[in-house]
Amino acid sequence: MSTPTRATRSTNAGTSDSRAPQAPNGIWLVAEREIGSKLRSKTFLISTGILLLLALAGIIIGGFASKNAASETMPVAVTSETAAAVSALPNMKVTEVSSADEAEDLVRSEKVDAAVLPGDGPTGVTVVALKDAPGSLVTALSQAPEVQILEPATTNPLLRYFIAIAFGIVFMGAAATFGGTIAQSVVEEKQTRVVEVLLSAIPARTLLAGKVIGNTVLAMAQIVALAAIATVGLIVTGQREVLSTLGAPILWFAVFFLFGFILLAALFAAAASMVSRQEDIGSTTTPITMLIMAPYVLVILFNDNPLVLTIMSYVPFSAPVGMPMRLFVGEAQWWEPLLSLVILLASCVAAIAIGAKIYENSLLRMGSRVKLGEALRA
């Protein structure tokens, strides 16, 4: 049998290319394949359902708990001399009695938590309790010095902390889950030699683009579902004020997450293409995973530190968490999200270009791990 000539091979290659799908069609076919494989996975559907239920339950439980805490009152016995001082305090159920002995009897019978009686101390009152004095009552009746706050907090510190956790967990969870999916898919196709069949029909960059777009669609769908669940939960629990404050930050979070995930997805695919076994994925994707975990840790530890949040809001890997947090607490000017988004877009383009080069040069190299320098060389 004769060996095909160069002209024959060129003709065959030309025929193959002419039959190959156009780039947009090829990208959509790969993206559709990625989306379909995930939606057919029971594990993915069940885990997503559990995530949404946990998010809804957390918001509802937190809302009702805050309502109950706000509406909880303390029964207190008073006399005519102390009634005015205690009645002015919030969350106090006042029972006025005629004498100190009657007030003490109510305390001993545990019908009230404490009694406030006339006293000789600086405050002019004495708190009588059965075993332990209620801290909130003692604090409310204590004489405190005048306090002047130079930079008052714009949000409730506890709410700020939980919002920081929410943004951090959602970003880290979605990015790690779908980034890991891309990495596993790339290595699985290399390990089973399926990638050779795919590359005979479509270019490597088309394959990469389809994978990134498919998983981005799934990740954004999960983000939108979580946002809808959060909205429903806040409305059900009557936290419309919190919802109005969170509206713009959530929208910006979705925008920043979209481009931030595309950046990370391209890097995950490139890193995974450098190895040929599932066991070796961690050796190349661990640095990217650390980049995902860093914003989660930083936003929780430094959610009340304006300097750290400002730096985070301009670093591409942490901007999807840092900038929405600054918008939520009112520390960002109107132009800052736009500038941060421009920086993120530029970083995204650079990451896609570098990732595509590594992916294209490493995809058909089997065996030992491809070194980064070799992958970057044409």
Short mmCIF file of C-alpha atoms in Angstrom, two decimals:
data_model
loop_
_atom_site.label_atom_id
_atom_site.label_comp_id
_atom_site.label_asym_id
_atom_site.label_seq_id
_atom_site.Cartn_x
_atom_site.Cartn_y
_atom_site.Cartn_z
CA MET A 1 0.00 0.00 0.00
CA SER A 2 1.41 3.38 -0.93
CA THR A 3 1.86 6.20 1.53
CA PRO A 4 -0.39 9.21 0.83
CA THR A 5 1.48 12.09 -0.74
CA ARG A 6 1.62 15.54 0.82
CA ALA A 7 -0.83 16.79 -1.80
CA THR A 8 -3.26 14.00 -0.97
CA ARG A 9 -2.97 14.73 2.76
CA SER A 10 -3.52 18.40 2.12
CA THR A 11 -6.61 17.60 0.06
CA ASN A 12 -7.94 15.31 2.78
CA ALA A 13 -7.26 17.94 5.44
CA GLY A 14 -9.06 20.51 3.35
CA THR A 15 -12.05 18.20 2.96
CA SER A 16 -12.08 17.57 6.72
CA ASP A 17 -11.96 21.27 7.47
CA SER A 18 -14.77 22.00 5.02
CA ARG A 19 -16.98 19.47 6.73
CA ALA A 20 -16.11 20.69 10.23
CA PRO A 21 -18.72 22.86 11.95
CA GLN A 22 -18.25 26.59 11.89
CA ALA A 23 -16.74 28.11 15.05
CA PRO A 24 -20.02 29.48 16.55
CA ASN A 25 -21.81 26.20 15.86
CA GLY A 26 -18.90 24.19 17.26
CA ILE A 27 -18.80 26.32 20.43
CA TRP A 28 -22.52 25.87 20.96
CA LEU A 29 -22.33 22.11 20.36
CA VAL A 30 -19.61 21.74 22.99
CA ALA A 31 -21.44 24.05 25.42
CA GLU A 32 -24.66 22.11 24.91
CA ARG A 33 -22.79 18.87 25.60
CA GLU A 34 -21.34 20.29 28.84
CA ILE A 35 -24.73 21.59 30.02
CA GLY A 36 -26.53 18.37 29.09
CA SER A 37 -24.05 16.13 30.88
CA LYS A 38 -24.46 18.17 34.07
CA LEU A 39 -28.25 18.30 33.90
CA ARG A 40 -28.35 14.52 33.45
CA SER A 41 -26.25 14.06 36.58
CA LYS A 42 -28.43 13.21 39.58
CA THR A 43 -25.61 14.20 41.91
CA PHE A 44 -25.49 17.71 40.45
CA LEU A 45 -29.27 18.16 40.56
CA ILE A 46 -29.57 16.86 44.13
CA SER A 47 -26.65 18.95 45.40
CA THR A 48 -28.06 22.08 43.73
CA GLY A 49 -31.48 21.43 45.26
CA ILE A 50 -29.96 20.96 48.71
CA LEU A 51 -27.94 24.16 48.30
CA LEU A 52 -31.04 26.18 47.40
CA LEU A 53 -33.04 24.70 50.29
CA LEU A 54 -30.25 25.42 52.76
CA ALA A 55 -30.02 29.00 51.50
CA LEU A 56 -33.78 29.50 51.86
CA ALA A 57 -33.86 27.86 55.28
CA GLY A 58 -30.95 29.98 56.51
CA ILE A 59 -32.60 33.23 55.43
CA ILE A 60 -36.01 32.31 56.87
CA ILE A 61 -34.60 31.05 60.19
CA GLY A 62 -32.34 34.08 60.51
CA GLY A 63 -35.21 36.45 59.74
CA PHE A 64 -37.60 34.91 62.25
CA ALA A 65 -34.85 34.70 64.89
CA SER A 66 -34.08 38.41 64.53
CA LYS A 67 -37.78 39.22 64.74
CA ASN A 68 -38.24 37.14 67.87
CA ALA A 69 -35.16 38.69 69.45
CA ALA A 70 -36.43 42.15 68.65
CA SER A 71 -39.93 41.45 69.93
CA GLU A 72 -38.86 39.54 73.10
CA THR A 73 -39.74 41.52 76.23
CA MET A 74 -38.48 41.23 79.79
CA PRO A 75 -41.03 41.30 82.67
CA VAL A 76 -39.87 43.79 85.32
CA ALA A 77 -41.52 44.90 88.57
CA VAL A 78 -41.28 48.58 89.51
CA THR A 79 -42.61 50.97 92.10
CA SER A 80 -44.07 54.40 91.46
CA GLU A 81 -40.63 55.97 92.03
CA THR A 82 -38.86 53.85 89.36
CA ALA A 83 -41.70 53.36 86.86
CA ALA A 84 -40.70 56.33 84.71
CA ALA A 85 -37.07 55.21 84.38
CA VAL A 86 -37.92 51.64 83.35
CA SER A 87 -40.88 52.45 81.08
CA ALA A 88 -38.56 54.42 78.81
CA LEU A 89 -36.38 51.36 78.17
CA PRO A 90 -37.06 49.22 75.06
CA ASN A 91 -38.42 45.65 75.28
CA MET A 92 -39.54 45.92 78.93
CA LYS A 93 -42.87 44.63 80.23
CA VAL A 94 -43.44 46.79 83.31
CA THR A 95 -45.56 45.66 86.31
CA GLU A 96 -46.05 48.45 88.82
CA VAL A 97 -46.47 47.44 92.48
CA SER A 98 -47.14 49.43 95.63
CA SER A 99 -44.12 48.38 97.68
CA ALA A 100 -40.64 46.91 97.53
CA ASP A 101 -41.79 43.78 99.42
CA GLU A 102 -44.46 43.10 96.79
CA ALA A 103 -41.86 43.50 94.03
CA GLU A 104 -39.52 41.05 95.76
CA ASP A 105 -42.37 38.53 96.08
CA LEU A 106 -42.91 38.69 92.30
CA VAL A 107 -39.20 38.05 91.76
CA ARG A 108 -39.18 35.07 94.19
CA SER A 109 -42.22 33.55 92.47
CA GLU A 110 -40.44 34.06 89.10
CA LYS A 111 -43.37 36.06 87.72
CA VAL A 112 -40.86 38.76 86.74
CA ASP A 113 -37.18 38.52 85.84
CA ALA A 114 -36.17 41.41 88.07
CA ALA A 115 -37.40 44.34 90.11
CA VAL A 116 -36.17 47.93 89.91
CA LEU A 117 -36.49 49.66 93.28
CA PRO A 118 -35.34 53.01 94.66
CA GLY A 119 -31.69 52.95 95.76
CA ASP A 120 -28.92 55.14 97.17
CA GLY A 121 -26.39 54.54 94.38
CA PRO A 122 -25.35 56.94 91.60
CA THR A 123 -28.22 55.80 89.38
CA GLY A 124 -30.81 56.18 92.15
CA VAL A 125 -32.16 52.65 91.60
CA THR A 126 -31.39 49.09 92.72
CA VAL A 127 -31.95 45.99 90.59
CA VAL A 128 -33.27 42.99 92.53
CA ALA A 129 -33.02 39.56 90.87
CA LEU A 130 -33.45 35.96 92.04
CA LYS A 131 -30.11 34.46 90.95
CA ASP A 132 -28.50 36.47 88.14
CA ALA A 133 -29.16 40.07 87.27
CA PRO A 134 -30.36 40.52 83.65
CA GLY A 135 -27.41 42.04 81.82
CA SER A 136 -29.52 44.04 79.35
CA LEU A 137 -31.46 45.68 82.18
CA VAL A 138 -28.34 46.53 84.18
CA THR A 139 -26.66 47.96 81.11
CA ALA A 140 -29.69 50.02 80.18
CA LEU A 141 -29.89 51.54 83.68
CA SER A 142 -26.14 52.17 84.02
CA GLN A 143 -24.74 55.64 83.62
CA ALA A 144 -22.63 55.71 80.48
CA PRO A 145 -20.34 58.53 79.38
CA GLU A 146 -21.21 60.61 76.35
CA VAL A 147 -19.92 58.93 73.20
CA GLN A 148 -18.95 60.66 69.95
CA ILE A 149 -18.39 58.46 66.88
CA LEU A 150 -16.17 60.01 64.23
CA GLU A 151 -16.86 57.37 61.55
CA PRO A 152 -20.21 55.78 62.31
CA ALA A 153 -20.89 52.32 60.90
CA THR A 154 -23.18 52.40 57.88
CA THR A 155 -24.57 48.90 58.49
CA ASN A 156 -25.26 46.56 61.37
CA PRO A 157 -21.94 44.79 62.14
CA LEU A 158 -23.60 41.38 62.53
CA LEU A 159 -25.52 41.78 59.25
CA ARG A 160 -22.32 42.93 57.56
CA TYR A 161 -20.53 39.80 58.79
CA PHE A 162 -23.24 37.43 57.50
CA ILE A 163 -23.42 39.19 54.12
CA ALA A 164 -19.62 38.83 53.84
CA ILE A 165 -19.94 35.10 54.54
CA ALA A 166 -22.74 34.78 51.99
CA PHE A 167 -20.80 36.50 49.18
CA GLY A 168 -17.65 34.53 50.03
CA ILE A 169 -19.34 31.12 50.17
CA VAL A 170 -21.36 31.63 46.97
CA PHE A 171 -18.30 32.78 45.02
CA MET A 172 -16.00 30.06 46.33
CA GLY A 173 -18.60 27.29 46.05
CA ALA A 174 -19.72 28.05 42.50
CA ALA A 175 -16.23 28.79 41.15
CA ALA A 176 -14.66 25.71 42.75
CA THR A 177 -17.52 23.39 41.75
CA PHE A 178 -17.74 24.34 38.08
CA GLY A 179 -14.03 25.04 37.72
CA GLY A 180 -13.36 21.55 39.04
CA THR A 181 -15.92 20.18 36.59
CA ILE A 182 -14.06 21.74 33.66
CA ALA A 183 -10.74 20.35 34.88
CA GLN A 184 -12.13 16.83 35.30
CA SER A 185 -13.80 16.96 31.88
CA VAL A 186 -10.56 18.01 30.17
CA VAL A 187 -8.49 15.26 31.81
CA GLU A 188 -11.17 12.63 31.22
CA GLU A 189 -11.23 13.43 27.51
CA LYS A 190 -7.41 13.20 27.38
CA GLN A 191 -7.32 9.97 29.37
CA THR A 192 -9.93 8.25 27.17
CA ARG A 193 -8.49 9.72 23.93
CA VAL A 194 -11.87 11.28 23.14
CA VAL A 195 -10.10 14.59 22.67
CA GLU A 196 -8.38 13.24 19.56
CA VAL A 197 -11.77 12.57 17.98
CA LEU A 198 -13.06 15.99 19.01
CA LEU A 199 -10.02 17.80 17.63
CA SER A 200 -10.46 16.06 14.29
CA ALA A 201 -13.77 17.93 13.96
CA ILE A 202 -13.21 21.27 15.74
CA PRO A 203 -10.20 23.41 16.69
CA ALA A 204 -8.84 23.32 20.24
CA ARG A 205 -9.86 26.92 20.92
CA THR A 206 -13.43 26.17 19.88
CA LEU A 207 -13.46 23.20 22.27
CA LEU A 208 -12.10 25.40 25.08
CA ALA A 209 -14.63 28.15 24.40
CA GLY A 210 -17.52 25.68 24.44
CA LYS A 211 -16.44 24.22 27.77
CA VAL A 212 -16.03 27.65 29.35
CA ILE A 213 -19.37 28.95 28.04
CA GLY A 214 -21.29 25.80 28.99
CA ASN A 215 -20.07 25.80 32.58
CA THR A 216 -20.48 29.58 32.83
CA VAL A 217 -24.15 29.21 31.88
CA LEU A 218 -24.61 26.59 34.61
CA ALA A 219 -22.76 28.65 37.22
CA MET A 220 -24.74 31.80 36.39
CA ALA A 221 -27.99 29.84 36.52
CA GLN A 222 -27.08 28.72 40.03
CA ILE A 223 -26.23 32.30 41.05
CA VAL A 224 -29.55 33.59 39.67
CA ALA A 225 -31.44 30.82 41.48
CA LEU A 226 -29.71 31.69 44.77
CA ALA A 227 -30.52 35.39 44.25
CA ALA A 228 -34.19 34.51 43.64
CA ILE A 229 -34.25 32.31 46.74
CA ALA A 230 -32.69 35.09 48.82
CA THR A 231 -35.29 37.56 47.53
CA VAL A 232 -38.17 35.24 48.38
CA GLY A 233 -36.74 34.49 51.82
CA LEU A 234 -36.26 38.16 52.69
CA ILE A 235 -39.79 39.02 51.54
CA VAL A 236 -41.34 36.13 53.50
CA THR A 237 -39.55 37.15 56.68
CA GLY A 238 -40.45 40.81 56.23
CA GLN A 239 -36.87 41.99 55.71
CA ARG A 240 -37.68 44.32 52.84
CA GLU A 241 -35.29 46.96 54.17
CA VAL A 242 -32.39 44.51 53.94
CA LEU A 243 -33.57 43.48 50.47
CA SER A 244 -33.58 47.07 49.23
CA THR A 245 -30.04 47.51 50.55
CA LEU A 246 -28.85 44.27 48.93
CA GLY A 247 -30.44 44.81 45.52
CA ALA A 248 -27.62 46.70 43.77
CA PRO A 249 -24.77 44.70 45.40
CA ILE A 250 -26.34 41.41 44.26
CA LEU A 251 -26.65 42.67 40.67
CA TRP A 252 -23.03 43.81 40.68
CA PHE A 253 -22.00 40.49 42.23
CA ALA A 254 -23.64 38.65 39.32
CA VAL A 255 -21.84 40.85 36.75
CA PHE A 256 -18.46 40.51 38.43
CA PHE A 257 -18.94 36.79 38.97
CA LEU A 258 -19.73 36.29 35.26
CA PHE A 259 -16.39 37.64 34.05
CA GLY A 260 -14.47 36.43 37.08
CA PHE A 261 -15.65 32.88 36.46
CA ILE A 262 -14.75 33.04 32.76
CA LEU A 263 -11.24 34.04 33.81
CA LEU A 264 -10.99 31.19 36.31
CA ALA A 265 -12.60 28.65 33.95
CA ALA A 266 -10.03 29.36 31.24
CA LEU A 267 -7.23 28.87 33.79
CA PHE A 268 -8.78 25.65 35.12
CA ALA A 269 -9.03 24.19 31.61
CA ALA A 270 -5.47 25.22 30.78
CA ALA A 271 -4.09 23.78 34.01
CA ALA A 272 -5.95 20.49 33.54
CA SER A 273 -4.71 20.10 29.95
CA MET A 274 -1.14 19.84 31.29
CA VAL A 275 -1.79 16.44 32.92
CA SER A 276 -3.14 13.14 31.58
CA ARG A 277 -4.53 11.46 34.72
CA GLN A 278 -7.30 12.40 37.14
CA GLU A 279 -4.91 11.78 40.04
CA ASP A 280 -2.62 14.56 38.83
CA ILE A 281 -5.24 17.32 38.52
CA GLY A 282 -4.44 18.76 41.93
CA SER A 283 -0.79 19.33 41.02
CA THR A 284 -1.73 21.98 38.44
CA THR A 285 -5.08 23.33 39.71
CA THR A 286 -4.14 23.86 43.37
CA PRO A 287 -2.80 27.42 42.79
CA ILE A 288 -6.07 28.39 41.11
CA THR A 289 -8.07 26.84 43.94
CA MET A 290 -6.07 28.94 46.40
CA LEU A 291 -6.97 32.05 44.38
CA ILE A 292 -10.64 31.12 44.85
CA MET A 293 -10.33 30.47 48.58
CA ALA A 294 -8.38 33.68 49.32
CA PRO A 295 -11.33 36.10 48.76
CA TYR A 296 -13.56 33.95 50.99
CA VAL A 297 -11.08 34.06 53.86
CA LEU A 298 -10.20 37.73 53.42
CA VAL A 299 -13.79 39.01 53.20
CA ILE A 300 -14.72 37.23 56.44
CA LEU A 301 -11.63 38.34 58.39
CA PHE A 302 -11.53 41.91 57.06
CA ASN A 303 -15.18 42.72 56.29
CA ASP A 304 -14.86 45.80 58.53
CA ASN A 305 -11.49 46.91 57.15
CA PRO A 306 -11.98 49.54 54.39
CA LEU A 307 -8.37 49.33 53.17
CA VAL A 308 -8.40 45.55 52.64
CA LEU A 309 -11.83 45.66 50.97
CA THR A 310 -10.66 48.44 48.66
CA ILE A 311 -7.61 46.41 47.58
CA MET A 312 -9.80 43.32 47.11
CA SER A 313 -12.25 45.24 44.93
CA TYR A 314 -9.53 45.99 42.35
CA VAL A 315 -7.76 42.61 42.29
CA PRO A 316 -9.39 40.52 39.51
CA PHE A 317 -9.65 37.30 41.53
CA SER A 318 -11.27 38.96 44.56
CA ALA A 319 -13.22 41.79 42.88
CA PRO A 320 -16.43 39.66 42.61
CA VAL A 321 -16.50 39.59 46.42
CA GLY A 322 -14.75 42.79 47.47
CA MET A 323 -16.64 45.29 45.30
CA PRO A 324 -20.19 44.07 46.14
CA MET A 325 -19.27 44.21 49.84
CA ARG A 326 -18.10 47.81 49.52
CA LEU A 327 -21.29 48.69 47.65
CA PHE A 328 -23.38 47.06 50.38
CA VAL A 329 -21.75 49.05 53.17
CA GLY A 330 -21.75 52.25 51.11
CA GLU A 331 -17.97 52.69 50.94
CA ALA A 332 -17.60 52.73 47.13
CA GLN A 333 -18.03 55.73 44.85
CA TRP A 334 -20.29 55.36 41.79
CA TRP A 335 -17.33 55.11 39.38
CA GLU A 336 -15.37 52.47 41.31
CA PRO A 337 -17.39 49.42 40.17
CA LEU A 338 -16.95 50.55 36.56
CA LEU A 339 -13.18 50.94 36.93
CA SER A 340 -12.91 47.59 38.71
CA LEU A 341 -14.97 45.94 35.96
CA VAL A 342 -12.66 47.35 33.26
CA ILE A 343 -9.64 45.90 35.11
CA LEU A 344 -11.43 42.56 35.42
CA LEU A 345 -12.32 42.52 31.71
CA ALA A 346 -8.72 43.25 30.70
CA SER A 347 -7.50 40.48 33.03
CA CYS A 348 -10.13 38.16 31.60
CA VAL A 349 -8.92 38.74 28.03
CA ALA A 350 -5.30 38.15 29.08
CA ALA A 351 -6.20 34.96 30.99
CA ILE A 352 -8.18 33.60 28.03
CA ALA A 353 -5.29 34.28 25.64
CA ILE A 354 -2.72 32.60 27.92
CA GLY A 355 -5.09 29.77 28.86
CA ALA A 356 -5.95 29.07 25.23
CA LYS A 357 -2.26 28.87 24.30
CA ILE A 358 -1.49 26.43 27.13
CA TYR A 359 -4.60 24.39 26.35
CA GLU A 360 -3.82 24.20 22.63
CA ASN A 361 -0.19 23.20 23.15
CA SER A 362 -0.82 20.63 25.92
CA LEU A 363 -4.04 18.92 24.94
CA LEU A 364 -2.52 16.15 22.79
CA ARG A 365 0.57 15.59 24.93
CA MET A 366 0.15 12.39 26.91
CA GLY A 367 2.20 10.86 29.70
CA SER A 368 4.07 12.97 32.22
CA ARG A 369 2.97 16.43 33.29
CA VAL A 370 3.68 19.19 30.77
CA LYS A 371 5.83 21.96 32.18
CA LEU A 372 4.42 25.46 32.07
CA GLY A 373 7.32 26.80 29.99
CA GLU A 374 6.84 24.08 27.39
CA ALA A 375 3.09 24.67 27.30
CA LEU A 376 3.58 28.37 26.63
CA ARG A 377 5.97 27.74 23.72
CA ALA A 378 4.37 27.20 20.33
#
